[in-house]
Amino acid sequence: LCLNISQPSASVSIIQNNIKQVTCIGGTDGLIDISSSGGRPPYVYFWSNGATTQDLSNLIDGTYYLQVTDSSGCFSSETYLITTSSNLSVSASEDSTVCIGVQITINAIATSSVGGISYSWQDGTIGGSRNVGIGAYVVTAKDANGCLALDTVFIFNHPFFVVNDSIIPIRCFGD
């Protein structure tokens, strides 16, 4: 009786093929694409989010831990960080109060890690600055990734002052 024991040619390896970061804040388009080699296939995949597939898709930003185990029980592990590639935010002018008929200039300023920012207002006006009267104005900023951020400016009507022109006689002490 002969017993032949063979060892795998190499230990289990995890090869990172592609990592796609989440495009926009709150997005779910992150991706981790890996492959495995070495050890004795088939491989069993276990991800920290409970998935048992080789690759992960539709990811939010966060940290993902992977353990790959071969048929002999040998394993390898890796940690992957998925972040958001765009941090777009927009801030419009402070809310204001004006008299009827008065126009003021409101502005929007956006920042994004990917650049290429454009502005549009709810009425179709393009640009980060505009003259307005009383009302509510919503600005949308869009960056090169197609991410959107919104802010609203309220311009309120200054209340009228009412002058009471009636005369009330003043009484002296003791009258």
Coordinates of C-alpha atoms in Angstrom, one line a residue:
L1 CA 0.0 0.0 0.0
C2 CA 1.4 3.3 -1.1
L3 CA 0.1 6.6 0.0
N4 CA 1.0 9.6 -2.1
I5 CA 0.6 13.0 -0.4
S6 CA 0.9 16.0 -2.6
Q7 CA 1.1 19.6 -1.6
P8 CA -0.4 22.4 -3.6
S9 CA 2.1 24.3 -5.7
A10 CA 1.5 27.6 -4.0
S11 CA -0.6 29.0 -1.2
V12 CA -3.9 30.7 -1.9
S13 CA -3.5 34.1 -3.4
I14 CA -6.1 36.9 -3.9
I15 CA -5.5 39.0 -7.0
Q16 CA -7.1 42.4 -7.2
N17 CA -8.4 42.9 -10.7
N18 CA -10.5 46.1 -10.4
I19 CA -11.7 48.4 -7.6
K20 CA -14.4 51.0 -8.5
Q21 CA -15.0 53.7 -5.9
V22 CA -18.6 55.0 -5.3
T23 CA -19.2 57.8 -7.7
C24 CA -21.4 60.1 -5.6
I25 CA -22.2 60.6 -2.0
G26 CA -24.9 58.1 -1.0
G27 CA -24.2 56.1 -4.2
T28 CA -24.2 52.3 -4.5
D29 CA -22.0 51.7 -7.5
G30 CA -18.8 50.6 -5.9
L31 CA -17.2 47.3 -7.1
I32 CA -14.5 44.9 -6.0
D33 CA -13.4 42.4 -8.7
I34 CA -10.9 39.8 -7.6
S35 CA -9.6 36.4 -8.7
S36 CA -7.9 33.6 -6.8
S37 CA -5.0 31.4 -7.6
G38 CA -2.8 28.8 -5.9
G39 CA -3.9 26.3 -3.3
R40 CA -6.5 23.7 -4.3
P41 CA -9.6 24.9 -6.0
P42 CA -12.5 25.2 -5.7
Y43 CA -12.4 28.3 -3.5
V44 CA -14.9 29.5 -1.0
Y45 CA -15.4 33.2 -0.6
F46 CA -16.6 34.9 2.5
W47 CA -17.0 38.7 2.7
S48 CA -17.6 40.8 5.8
N49 CA -21.0 41.8 4.5
G50 CA -22.1 38.2 4.4
A51 CA -21.7 37.7 0.6
T52 CA -20.2 34.5 -0.6
T53 CA -19.5 35.5 -4.3
Q54 CA -16.1 36.0 -5.8
D55 CA -16.8 39.7 -6.6
L56 CA -18.9 42.4 -4.9
S57 CA -20.9 45.0 -6.7
N58 CA -23.5 47.7 -5.8
L59 CA -21.4 48.7 -2.9
I60 CA -21.7 51.7 -0.6
D61 CA -18.5 53.3 0.8
G62 CA -17.0 51.4 3.6
T63 CA -14.4 48.7 4.5
Y64 CA -14.8 45.2 3.1
Y65 CA -12.9 42.2 4.4
L66 CA -12.5 39.0 2.3
Q67 CA -11.4 35.5 3.2
V68 CA -10.8 33.0 0.5
T69 CA -10.5 29.3 1.5
D70 CA -9.4 26.5 -0.8
S71 CA -10.6 22.8 -0.6
S72 CA -7.8 21.9 1.8
G73 CA -8.8 24.6 4.3
C74 CA -5.9 26.9 3.5
F75 CA -6.9 30.5 3.3
S76 CA -5.9 34.0 2.5
S77 CA -7.5 37.3 3.4
E78 CA -7.5 40.9 2.2
T79 CA -9.2 44.2 3.2
Y80 CA -10.6 46.7 0.7
L81 CA -11.6 50.3 1.3
I82 CA -14.3 51.7 -0.9
T83 CA -14.6 55.5 -0.8
T84 CA -16.7 58.1 -2.6
S85 CA -14.8 59.7 -5.4
S86 CA -16.9 62.9 -5.4
N87 CA -17.6 65.0 -2.3
L88 CA -19.9 67.5 -4.1
S89 CA -21.6 70.1 -1.9
V90 CA -23.3 73.4 -2.6
S91 CA -24.0 76.4 -0.5
A92 CA -26.3 79.2 -1.6
S93 CA -26.7 82.7 -0.1
E94 CA -28.3 83.2 3.3
D95 CA -32.0 83.7 3.4
S96 CA -33.0 87.4 3.3
T97 CA -35.9 89.8 3.7
V98 CA -36.5 92.6 1.2
C99 CA -39.2 95.1 0.4
I100 CA -41.6 94.4 -2.5
G101 CA -40.0 95.2 -5.9
V102 CA -36.5 95.1 -4.6
Q103 CA -34.1 92.7 -6.3
I104 CA -30.9 91.2 -4.7
T105 CA -28.1 89.1 -6.0
I106 CA -27.9 85.5 -4.7
N107 CA -25.0 83.2 -5.2
A108 CA -24.2 79.5 -5.1
I109 CA -20.7 78.1 -4.4
A110 CA -20.0 74.4 -4.9
T111 CA -17.0 72.3 -4.1
S112 CA -16.2 68.9 -5.5
S113 CA -13.1 66.6 -5.6
V114 CA -13.7 65.9 -9.3
G115 CA -14.3 69.5 -10.5
G116 CA -16.3 70.4 -13.6
I117 CA -19.1 72.1 -11.6
S118 CA -22.2 73.6 -13.3
Y119 CA -25.2 75.4 -11.7
S120 CA -28.8 75.5 -12.6
W121 CA -31.8 77.0 -10.9
Q122 CA -35.4 75.5 -10.7
D123 CA -36.6 77.9 -13.4
G124 CA -33.8 76.9 -15.9
T125 CA -31.5 79.8 -15.2
I126 CA -27.8 78.7 -15.6
G127 CA -24.9 80.0 -13.5
G128 CA -23.9 80.4 -9.9
S129 CA -25.2 84.0 -9.5
R130 CA -28.5 85.7 -10.2
N131 CA -30.8 88.6 -9.3
V132 CA -34.1 87.8 -7.6
G133 CA -37.0 89.2 -5.8
I134 CA -39.3 87.7 -3.2
G135 CA -39.6 83.8 -3.5
A136 CA -37.8 80.5 -3.0
Y137 CA -34.9 79.6 -5.2
V138 CA -33.5 76.1 -5.6
V139 CA -30.0 75.7 -7.1
T140 CA -28.6 72.4 -8.3
A141 CA -24.9 71.9 -8.6
K142 CA -23.6 69.1 -10.9
D143 CA -20.0 67.9 -11.1
A144 CA -18.0 66.0 -13.7
N145 CA -19.2 62.7 -12.3
G146 CA -22.8 63.7 -12.7
C147 CA -23.3 64.0 -9.0
L148 CA -25.9 66.4 -7.8
A149 CA -26.2 68.7 -4.7
L150 CA -29.0 71.1 -3.9
D151 CA -29.6 74.1 -1.7
T152 CA -32.5 76.6 -1.3
V153 CA -32.5 80.3 -0.7
F154 CA -35.7 82.0 0.6
I155 CA -36.2 85.7 0.0
F156 CA -39.0 87.0 2.3
N157 CA -41.3 90.0 2.0
H158 CA -40.4 92.7 4.5
P159 CA -43.6 93.4 6.6
F160 CA -45.3 96.7 6.1
F161 CA -45.3 99.1 9.0
V162 CA -48.8 100.4 9.9
V163 CA -48.9 104.0 11.1
N164 CA -51.9 104.8 13.4
D165 CA -52.7 108.4 12.7
S166 CA -55.3 108.8 15.4
I167 CA -54.6 111.3 18.2
I168 CA -55.1 110.1 21.8
P169 CA -55.1 113.0 24.2
I170 CA -52.7 112.7 27.1
R171 CA -54.3 113.1 30.5
C172 CA -52.5 114.7 33.3
F173 CA -52.1 113.0 36.7
G174 CA -55.2 113.5 38.7
D175 CA -57.6 114.2 35.7

